[in-house]
Amino acid sequence: MQQPVRPPRQLACARCGTAFECALDGGCWCAAEPYQLPMSDTAATEDCLCPACLRKAAEDSPACVIYEEPVIPETRDTAMIDLYALTSPNVQKIFIMLEECGLPYNTKLVDVWKADQFTPEFTKINPLQKVPAIVDHDGPGGQPYTLIESGAILMYLAEKTGKFIPHDPVKRYDTLQWLVVQVANVGPMSGQVVHFSKFAGPGQDYAISRYRTALNKLYDIYEERLSTRPYVVGDDYTIADIAAFPWLRNVELLAVDLAQRPHVKAWIDKLNARDAVKRAYAKIGAIKSVRDNATEDDKDRYFGRGKYARV
Ligand SMILES: N[C@@H](CCC(=O)N[C@@H](CS)C(=O)NCC(=O)O)C(=O)O
């Protein structure tokens, strides 16, 4: 798909005051180069440097690895991304990110309750046989590129677009840490709570108590962070928020009490109010799965139990 380039913006250089034109249609080109000069994000045009000052700053900056004059295309090919999806929180993260970034995408449903994930075609895309996965038909070098794991997909899309990941090295690693906190802790602990309280049958008190305790501890950690900053990492909305939100908002299913966690509640309300988040959930809400009518065999196959267990 061809998208027209926006007319150049007239900016004043924050260093020398010279007027210059920024011809990019989204994001500032220095900010779009995260490994080069740490720059402000697109909204803060008063921090922008003209190309000459940027080049000089890049030469002087220890944080700058390489500097190349960017090629600003006349038009941009925006190839589709295929999102292999159903409705679970790990998939919701990617719907939200794609909507937030304004990237065009096709949704390809993989109904994990009726074994779509085990087909040879999907196994080629994700050998782990799980959603989400994406295929970016305009990947690195303009070639198609396949990604699995929601955390890796969020990082990839953030780097591809230069959005929702800070360029400042400290804030950038703060973001990546809290992204990993989500994928390594919040997701797995929440998943175990849901599994043992909803799907594993009676007699699971030990497991339920163990995973609820771990999950409540995580909620308290987010509560503490959000009591001193508006978003998980700091002042900016990042992929660390996008990763955590679909799980932490799930308070009814997880039977978590937000009365004692007002800052998590306020953060959930704030993210729920974002247009991109509303668009994502409208799309997710329209997806039909066999989950609600899954047979015992469907559930055994999905959970790898009964005749599907490998012991
Ligand atoms: N760590 C993965 C987890 C993905 C995952 O567990 N996906 C589930 C749905 S939430 C799935 O596809 N399960 C199918 C199966 O295990 O057969 C991620 O964050 O992307």
mmCIF file of C-alpha atoms and ligand atoms in Angstrom:
data_model
loop_
_atom_site.group_PDB
_atom_site.id
_atom_site.type_symbol
_atom_site.label_atom_id
_atom_site.label_comp_id
_atom_site.label_asym_id
_atom_site.label_seq_id
_atom_site.Cartn_x
_atom_site.Cartn_y
_atom_site.Cartn_z
ATOM 1 C CA MET A 1 0.000 0.000 0.000
ATOM 2 C CA GLN A 2 1.416 3.428 -0.874
ATOM 3 C CA GLN A 3 1.061 6.191 1.678
ATOM 4 C CA PRO A 4 1.634 9.817 0.819
ATOM 5 C CA VAL A 5 4.377 11.622 2.716
ATOM 6 C CA ARG A 6 3.209 14.517 4.905
ATOM 7 C CA PRO A 7 4.450 17.987 3.951
ATOM 8 C CA PRO A 8 7.716 18.929 5.689
ATOM 9 C CA ARG A 9 7.425 20.489 9.151
ATOM 10 C CA GLN A 10 9.304 23.732 9.855
ATOM 11 C CA LEU A 11 11.314 23.274 13.040
ATOM 12 C CA ALA A 12 13.850 25.393 14.891
ATOM 13 C CA CYS A 13 17.069 23.660 15.887
ATOM 14 C CA ALA A 14 17.320 23.356 19.683
ATOM 15 C CA ARG A 15 21.079 23.972 19.489
ATOM 16 C CA CYS A 16 21.739 26.662 16.865
ATOM 17 C CA GLY A 17 18.235 28.007 16.312
ATOM 18 C CA THR A 18 18.393 27.562 12.541
ATOM 19 C CA ALA A 19 15.078 26.812 10.883
ATOM 20 C CA PHE A 20 15.018 23.464 9.131
ATOM 21 C CA GLU A 21 12.526 21.139 7.552
ATOM 22 C CA CYS A 22 11.641 17.734 8.912
ATOM 23 C CA ALA A 23 10.222 15.764 6.035
ATOM 24 C CA LEU A 24 9.293 12.620 7.876
ATOM 25 C CA ASP A 25 5.650 11.641 7.911
ATOM 26 C CA GLY A 26 5.772 10.128 11.365
ATOM 27 C CA GLY A 27 8.394 10.148 14.086
ATOM 28 C CA CYS A 28 11.573 12.172 13.905
ATOM 29 C CA TRP A 29 14.299 10.542 11.910
ATOM 30 C CA CYS A 30 16.915 10.838 14.605
ATOM 31 C CA ALA A 31 14.520 9.364 17.157
ATOM 32 C CA ALA A 32 13.798 6.593 14.682
ATOM 33 C CA GLU A 33 17.451 5.512 14.994
ATOM 34 C CA PRO A 34 17.472 4.150 18.537
ATOM 35 C CA TYR A 35 21.087 3.064 18.583
ATOM 36 C CA GLN A 36 22.365 6.405 17.447
ATOM 37 C CA LEU A 37 21.838 9.607 19.320
ATOM 38 C CA PRO A 38 19.408 9.469 22.198
ATOM 39 C CA MET A 39 16.815 12.034 21.187
ATOM 40 C CA SER A 40 13.481 13.211 22.439
ATOM 41 C CA ASP A 41 10.381 11.609 21.073
ATOM 42 C CA THR A 42 8.319 12.958 18.224
ATOM 43 C CA ALA A 43 6.065 15.137 20.347
ATOM 44 C CA ALA A 44 8.940 17.197 21.727
ATOM 45 C CA THR A 45 9.959 19.033 18.556
ATOM 46 C CA GLU A 46 11.526 21.779 20.636
ATOM 47 C CA ASP A 47 14.367 19.310 21.343
ATOM 48 C CA CYS A 48 15.035 18.569 17.671
ATOM 49 C CA LEU A 49 18.371 19.339 16.116
ATOM 50 C CA CYS A 50 18.984 20.411 12.559
ATOM 51 C CA PRO A 51 20.904 17.842 10.502
ATOM 52 C CA ALA A 52 24.208 19.738 10.884
ATOM 53 C CA CYS A 53 23.933 19.969 14.681
ATOM 54 C CA LEU A 54 22.733 16.414 14.916
ATOM 55 C CA ARG A 55 25.736 15.213 12.942
ATOM 56 C CA LYS A 56 28.046 17.223 15.188
ATOM 57 C CA ALA A 57 26.330 15.916 18.339
ATOM 58 C CA ALA A 58 26.508 12.394 16.962
ATOM 59 C CA GLU A 59 30.278 12.721 16.427
ATOM 60 C CA ASP A 60 30.737 13.971 19.999
ATOM 61 C CA SER A 61 28.383 11.562 21.745
ATOM 62 C CA PRO A 62 29.697 8.373 23.342
ATOM 63 C CA ALA A 63 26.140 7.004 23.061
ATOM 64 C CA CYS A 64 26.323 7.269 19.288
ATOM 65 C CA VAL A 65 27.407 4.110 17.513
ATOM 66 C CA ILE A 66 27.089 5.115 13.885
ATOM 67 C CA TYR A 67 25.601 8.007 12.086
ATOM 68 C CA GLU A 68 24.241 7.863 8.601
ATOM 69 C CA GLU A 69 22.208 10.456 6.804
ATOM 70 C CA PRO A 70 18.790 8.882 6.593
ATOM 71 C CA VAL A 71 17.160 8.367 3.252
ATOM 72 C CA ILE A 72 13.738 9.944 3.363
ATOM 73 C CA PRO A 73 11.583 8.166 0.823
ATOM 74 C CA GLU A 74 9.132 9.988 -1.397
ATOM 75 C CA THR A 75 6.582 7.306 -0.738
ATOM 76 C CA ARG A 76 6.550 4.370 1.606
ATOM 77 C CA ASP A 77 5.452 0.818 0.907
ATOM 78 C CA THR A 78 3.489 -0.351 3.885
ATOM 79 C CA ALA A 79 3.302 -4.070 3.621
ATOM 80 C CA MET A 80 0.777 -5.971 5.669
ATOM 81 C CA ILE A 81 1.604 -7.771 8.853
ATOM 82 C CA ASP A 82 -0.143 -11.088 9.407
ATOM 83 C CA LEU A 83 -1.154 -11.548 13.036
ATOM 84 C CA TYR A 84 -1.847 -15.153 14.027
ATOM 85 C CA ALA A 85 -4.275 -14.729 16.836
ATOM 86 C CA LEU A 86 -7.153 -15.732 19.004
ATOM 87 C CA THR A 87 -8.367 -13.788 22.044
ATOM 88 C CA SER A 88 -6.043 -14.531 24.973
ATOM 89 C CA PRO A 89 -4.134 -11.784 26.851
ATOM 90 C CA ASN A 90 -0.832 -12.622 25.133
ATOM 91 C CA VAL A 91 -2.524 -12.000 21.800
ATOM 92 C CA GLN A 92 -4.338 -8.890 23.071
ATOM 93 C CA LYS A 93 -0.944 -7.239 23.621
ATOM 94 C CA ILE A 94 -0.184 -7.481 19.918
ATOM 95 C CA PHE A 95 -3.586 -6.215 18.796
ATOM 96 C CA ILE A 96 -3.070 -3.205 21.071
ATOM 97 C CA MET A 97 0.477 -2.570 19.825
ATOM 98 C CA LEU A 98 -0.517 -2.803 16.155
ATOM 99 C CA GLU A 99 -3.428 -0.432 16.750
ATOM 100 C CA GLU A 100 -1.247 1.963 18.755
ATOM 101 C CA CYS A 101 1.388 1.996 16.008
ATOM 102 C CA GLY A 102 -1.188 2.372 13.229
ATOM 103 C CA LEU A 103 0.363 -0.545 11.350
ATOM 104 C CA PRO A 104 -1.931 -2.250 8.854
ATOM 105 C CA TYR A 105 -2.446 -5.939 9.603
ATOM 106 C CA ASN A 106 -4.448 -9.013 8.714
ATOM 107 C CA THR A 107 -5.784 -11.169 11.502
ATOM 108 C CA LYS A 108 -5.373 -14.895 10.852
ATOM 109 C CA LEU A 109 -7.337 -16.862 13.386
ATOM 110 C CA VAL A 110 -5.746 -19.918 14.980
ATOM 111 C CA ASP A 111 -8.404 -21.526 17.158
ATOM 112 C CA VAL A 112 -6.253 -23.231 19.747
ATOM 113 C CA TRP A 113 -9.373 -24.921 21.210
ATOM 114 C CA LYS A 114 -9.874 -26.871 18.015
ATOM 115 C CA ALA A 115 -6.217 -27.736 17.379
ATOM 116 C CA ASP A 116 -5.438 -25.186 14.631
ATOM 117 C CA GLN A 117 -2.066 -24.567 16.317
ATOM 118 C CA PHE A 118 -0.921 -28.117 15.581
ATOM 119 C CA THR A 119 -1.268 -27.964 11.787
ATOM 120 C CA PRO A 120 1.994 -28.338 9.830
ATOM 121 C CA GLU A 121 1.424 -24.883 8.263
ATOM 122 C CA PHE A 122 1.159 -23.121 11.617
ATOM 123 C CA THR A 123 3.936 -25.226 13.170
ATOM 124 C CA LYS A 124 6.252 -23.825 10.485
ATOM 125 C CA ILE A 125 5.371 -20.336 11.705
ATOM 126 C CA ASN A 126 5.608 -21.197 15.398
ATOM 127 C CA PRO A 127 7.304 -24.459 16.367
ATOM 128 C CA LEU A 128 5.960 -23.896 19.913
ATOM 129 C CA GLN A 129 2.431 -24.137 18.424
ATOM 130 C CA LYS A 130 1.128 -21.079 20.275
ATOM 131 C CA VAL A 131 -0.365 -17.715 19.442
ATOM 132 C CA PRO A 132 0.533 -14.913 18.997
ATOM 133 C CA ALA A 133 2.889 -14.987 16.024
ATOM 134 C CA ILE A 134 3.367 -12.428 13.285
ATOM 135 C CA VAL A 135 4.734 -12.443 9.774
ATOM 136 C CA ASP A 136 5.950 -9.011 8.728
ATOM 137 C CA HIS A 137 5.993 -8.994 4.939
ATOM 138 C CA ASP A 138 8.163 -5.878 5.111
ATOM 139 C CA GLY A 139 10.680 -7.209 7.607
ATOM 140 C CA PRO A 140 14.411 -6.506 7.849
ATOM 141 C CA GLY A 141 15.910 -5.960 4.405
ATOM 142 C CA GLY A 142 12.391 -5.721 2.979
ATOM 143 C CA GLN A 143 12.014 -9.496 3.347
ATOM 144 C CA PRO A 144 9.226 -11.359 5.144
ATOM 145 C CA TYR A 145 10.126 -12.039 8.769
ATOM 146 C CA THR A 146 8.360 -14.312 11.238
ATOM 147 C CA LEU A 147 8.281 -13.674 14.974
ATOM 148 C CA ILE A 148 6.914 -15.636 17.901
ATOM 149 C CA GLU A 149 6.532 -14.817 21.627
ATOM 150 C CA SER A 150 4.536 -11.750 22.577
ATOM 151 C CA GLY A 151 7.452 -10.032 24.339
ATOM 152 C CA ALA A 152 9.742 -10.395 21.318
ATOM 153 C CA ILE A 153 6.962 -9.222 19.002
ATOM 154 C CA LEU A 154 6.412 -6.096 21.119
ATOM 155 C CA MET A 155 10.141 -5.302 21.046
ATOM 156 C CA TYR A 156 10.274 -5.847 17.294
ATOM 157 C CA LEU A 157 7.284 -3.609 16.576
ATOM 158 C CA ALA A 158 8.629 -0.925 18.931
ATOM 159 C CA GLU A 159 11.970 -0.942 17.127
ATOM 160 C CA LYS A 160 10.331 -1.081 13.706
ATOM 161 C CA THR A 161 8.227 1.991 14.400
ATOM 162 C CA GLY A 162 10.401 3.812 16.956
ATOM 163 C CA LYS A 163 7.329 3.975 19.198
ATOM 164 C CA PHE A 164 6.606 3.021 22.810
ATOM 165 C CA ILE A 165 10.242 2.366 23.666
ATOM 166 C CA PRO A 166 12.385 5.238 24.927
ATOM 167 C CA HIS A 167 15.658 6.098 23.189
ATOM 168 C CA ASP A 168 17.412 7.102 26.382
ATOM 169 C CA PRO A 169 19.495 4.022 27.304
ATOM 170 C CA VAL A 170 18.424 3.900 30.965
ATOM 171 C CA LYS A 171 14.729 4.307 30.182
ATOM 172 C CA ARG A 172 15.080 1.835 27.330
ATOM 173 C CA TYR A 173 16.465 -0.886 29.609
ATOM 174 C CA ASP A 174 13.922 -0.007 32.298
ATOM 175 C CA THR A 175 11.291 -0.690 29.655
ATOM 176 C CA LEU A 176 12.844 -3.979 28.581
ATOM 177 C CA GLN A 177 13.193 -5.117 32.209
ATOM 178 C CA TRP A 178 9.552 -4.480 32.933
ATOM 179 C CA LEU A 179 8.545 -6.116 29.687
ATOM 180 C CA VAL A 180 10.447 -9.220 30.802
ATOM 181 C CA VAL A 181 8.929 -8.994 34.296
ATOM 182 C CA GLN A 182 5.567 -9.333 32.579
ATOM 183 C CA VAL A 183 6.397 -12.198 30.216
ATOM 184 C CA ALA A 184 8.378 -14.160 32.801
ATOM 185 C CA ASN A 185 6.123 -13.567 35.802
ATOM 186 C CA VAL A 186 2.744 -11.886 35.369
ATOM 187 C CA GLY A 187 1.717 -13.999 32.357
ATOM 188 C CA PRO A 188 2.815 -17.401 33.717
ATOM 189 C CA MET A 189 1.475 -16.819 37.257
ATOM 190 C CA SER A 190 -1.860 -15.527 35.953
ATOM 191 C CA GLY A 191 -2.066 -18.465 33.554
ATOM 192 C CA GLN A 192 -1.533 -20.927 36.404
ATOM 193 C CA VAL A 193 -4.167 -19.217 38.568
ATOM 194 C CA VAL A 194 -6.697 -19.460 35.730
ATOM 195 C CA HIS A 195 -5.752 -23.053 34.948
ATOM 196 C CA PHE A 196 -5.933 -24.409 38.478
ATOM 197 C CA SER A 197 -9.002 -22.416 39.532
ATOM 198 C CA LYS A 198 -11.074 -22.885 36.342
ATOM 199 C CA PHE A 199 -9.909 -25.933 34.448
ATOM 200 C CA ALA A 200 -8.100 -28.438 36.675
ATOM 201 C CA GLY A 201 -11.077 -29.747 38.651
ATOM 202 C CA PRO A 202 -11.450 -29.995 42.422
ATOM 203 C CA GLY A 203 -8.669 -30.579 44.927
ATOM 204 C CA GLN A 204 -6.274 -27.866 43.713
ATOM 205 C CA ASP A 205 -6.037 -25.845 46.921
ATOM 206 C CA TYR A 206 -2.260 -26.080 47.152
ATOM 207 C CA ALA A 207 -1.674 -24.951 43.545
ATOM 208 C CA ILE A 208 -4.309 -22.216 43.715
ATOM 209 C CA SER A 209 -2.873 -20.817 46.940
ATOM 210 C CA ARG A 210 0.689 -20.965 45.598
ATOM 211 C CA TYR A 211 -0.074 -19.147 42.333
ATOM 212 C CA ARG A 212 -2.499 -16.643 43.864
ATOM 213 C CA THR A 213 0.142 -15.693 46.408
ATOM 214 C CA ALA A 214 2.696 -15.134 43.637
ATOM 215 C CA LEU A 215 0.186 -13.147 41.588
ATOM 216 C CA ASN A 216 -0.940 -10.964 44.499
ATOM 217 C CA LYS A 217 2.686 -10.152 45.183
ATOM 218 C CA LEU A 218 3.086 -9.037 41.559
ATOM 219 C CA TYR A 219 -0.029 -6.834 41.756
ATOM 220 C CA ASP A 220 1.437 -5.219 44.868
ATOM 221 C CA ILE A 221 4.705 -4.537 43.058
ATOM 222 C CA TYR A 222 2.836 -2.840 40.187
ATOM 223 C CA GLU A 223 0.730 -0.927 42.733
ATOM 224 C CA GLU A 224 3.853 0.397 44.373
ATOM 225 C CA ARG A 225 5.415 1.441 41.054
ATOM 226 C CA LEU A 226 2.255 3.077 39.795
ATOM 227 C CA SER A 227 1.856 5.014 43.033
ATOM 228 C CA THR A 228 4.923 7.085 42.096
ATOM 229 C CA ARG A 229 4.702 7.288 38.285
ATOM 230 C CA PRO A 230 1.900 7.420 35.706
ATOM 231 C CA TYR A 231 3.090 4.407 33.696
ATOM 232 C CA VAL A 232 4.985 1.232 34.518
ATOM 233 C CA VAL A 233 8.363 2.653 33.563
ATOM 234 C CA GLY A 234 7.891 6.365 34.176
ATOM 235 C CA ASP A 235 6.262 9.310 32.465
ATOM 236 C CA ASP A 236 5.724 7.571 29.133
ATOM 237 C CA TYR A 237 3.401 4.847 27.949
ATOM 238 C CA THR A 238 5.618 2.003 26.699
ATOM 239 C CA ILE A 239 5.573 -1.644 25.652
ATOM 240 C CA ALA A 240 5.972 -2.466 29.371
ATOM 241 C CA ASP A 241 2.430 -1.090 29.857
ATOM 242 C CA ILE A 242 1.102 -2.773 26.733
ATOM 243 C CA ALA A 243 2.501 -6.128 27.898
ATOM 244 C CA ALA A 244 1.120 -5.920 31.439
ATOM 245 C CA PHE A 245 -2.275 -4.407 30.735
ATOM 246 C CA PRO A 246 -4.172 -7.382 29.189
ATOM 247 C CA TRP A 247 -3.249 -9.561 32.174
ATOM 248 C CA LEU A 248 -3.593 -7.045 35.010
ATOM 249 C CA ARG A 249 -6.989 -5.827 33.781
ATOM 250 C CA ASN A 250 -8.304 -9.390 34.127
ATOM 251 C CA VAL A 251 -9.260 -8.923 37.779
ATOM 252 C CA GLU A 252 -12.558 -10.781 37.700
ATOM 253 C CA LEU A 253 -11.159 -13.914 36.100
ATOM 254 C CA LEU A 254 -8.135 -13.797 38.410
ATOM 255 C CA ALA A 255 -10.302 -12.916 41.448
ATOM 256 C CA VAL A 256 -7.935 -10.096 42.395
ATOM 257 C CA ASP A 257 -9.085 -7.296 44.687
ATOM 258 C CA LEU A 258 -8.294 -3.835 43.328
ATOM 259 C CA ALA A 259 -9.846 -2.003 46.281
ATOM 260 C CA GLN A 260 -6.436 -2.091 47.970
ATOM 261 C CA ARG A 261 -4.653 -1.235 44.715
ATOM 262 C CA PRO A 262 -6.085 2.109 43.597
ATOM 263 C CA HIS A 263 -3.109 3.012 41.423
ATOM 264 C CA VAL A 264 -3.361 -0.188 39.396
ATOM 265 C CA LYS A 265 -7.073 0.518 39.010
ATOM 266 C CA ALA A 266 -6.460 4.103 37.840
ATOM 267 C CA TRP A 267 -3.826 2.877 35.364
ATOM 268 C CA ILE A 268 -6.239 0.231 34.002
ATOM 269 C CA ASP A 269 -8.934 2.897 33.584
ATOM 270 C CA LYS A 270 -6.470 5.215 31.837
ATOM 271 C CA LEU A 271 -5.368 2.553 29.361
ATOM 272 C CA ASN A 272 -8.953 1.379 28.768
ATOM 273 C CA ALA A 273 -9.764 4.940 27.674
ATOM 274 C CA ARG A 274 -7.154 4.968 24.869
ATOM 275 C CA ASP A 275 -8.633 4.892 21.381
ATOM 276 C CA ALA A 276 -6.186 2.256 20.142
ATOM 277 C CA VAL A 277 -7.020 0.025 23.096
ATOM 278 C CA LYS A 278 -10.745 0.423 22.387
ATOM 279 C CA ARG A 279 -10.179 -0.451 18.717
ATOM 280 C CA ALA A 280 -8.134 -3.513 19.701
ATOM 281 C CA TYR A 281 -10.809 -4.822 22.059
ATOM 282 C CA ALA A 282 -13.558 -4.188 19.505
ATOM 283 C CA LYS A 283 -11.664 -6.475 17.110
ATOM 284 C CA ILE A 284 -10.916 -9.069 19.787
ATOM 285 C CA GLY A 285 -14.568 -9.037 20.910
ATOM 286 C CA ALA A 286 -15.699 -9.933 17.399
ATOM 287 C CA ILE A 287 -13.552 -13.090 17.261
ATOM 288 C CA LYS A 288 -15.458 -16.347 17.573
ATOM 289 C CA SER A 289 -13.759 -19.371 19.099
ATOM 290 C CA VAL A 290 -15.023 -22.845 19.947
ATOM 291 C CA ARG A 291 -13.713 -22.280 23.483
ATOM 292 C CA ASP A 292 -17.142 -21.858 25.074
ATOM 293 C CA ASN A 293 -18.316 -25.129 23.528
ATOM 294 C CA ALA A 294 -15.023 -27.009 23.857
ATOM 295 C CA THR A 295 -15.481 -30.736 24.469
ATOM 296 C CA GLU A 296 -13.584 -32.611 27.166
ATOM 297 C CA ASP A 297 -11.360 -33.951 24.379
ATOM 298 C CA ASP A 298 -10.693 -30.400 23.107
ATOM 299 C CA LYS A 299 -9.692 -29.384 26.630
ATOM 300 C CA ASP A 300 -7.490 -32.461 27.172
ATOM 301 C CA ARG A 301 -5.701 -31.781 23.899
ATOM 302 C CA TYR A 302 -5.223 -28.089 24.683
ATOM 303 C CA PHE A 303 -3.941 -28.730 28.207
ATOM 304 C CA GLY A 304 -1.848 -31.764 27.187
ATOM 305 C CA ARG A 305 -3.549 -34.113 29.618
ATOM 306 C CA GLY A 306 -5.335 -37.488 29.496
ATOM 307 C CA LYS A 307 -4.408 -39.318 26.319
ATOM 308 C CA TYR A 308 -2.445 -36.241 25.172
ATOM 309 C CA ALA A 309 -0.087 -36.214 28.170
ATOM 310 C CA ARG A 310 3.577 -36.900 27.434
ATOM 311 C CA VAL A 311 5.167 -38.448 30.502
HETATM 312 N N1 LIG B 1 5.011 -17.064 26.059
HETATM 313 C C1 LIG B 1 4.040 -17.006 25.009
HETATM 314 C C2 LIG B 1 2.776 -17.687 25.479
HETATM 315 C C3 LIG B 1 1.806 -17.878 24.346
HETATM 316 C C4 LIG B 1 0.671 -18.784 24.768
HETATM 317 O O1 LIG B 1 0.710 -19.420 25.833
HETATM 318 N N2 LIG B 1 -0.347 -18.864 23.921
HETATM 319 C C5 LIG B 1 -1.479 -19.707 24.218
HETATM 320 C C6 LIG B 1 -2.719 -18.876 24.198
HETATM 321 S S1 LIG B 1 -2.500 -17.617 25.456
HETATM 322 C C7 LIG B 1 -1.567 -20.787 23.167
HETATM 323 O O2 LIG B 1 -1.463 -20.500 21.980
HETATM 324 N N3 LIG B 1 -1.738 -22.030 23.568
HETATM 325 C C8 LIG B 1 -1.904 -23.113 22.670
HETATM 326 C C9 LIG B 1 -1.230 -24.369 23.166
HETATM 327 O O3 LIG B 1 -0.481 -24.297 24.167
HETATM 328 O O4 LIG B 1 -1.460 -25.403 22.553
HETATM 329 C C10 LIG B 1 3.778 -15.540 24.602
HETATM 330 O O5 LIG B 1 3.896 -14.666 25.475
HETATM 331 O O6 LIG B 1 3.517 -15.294 23.414
#
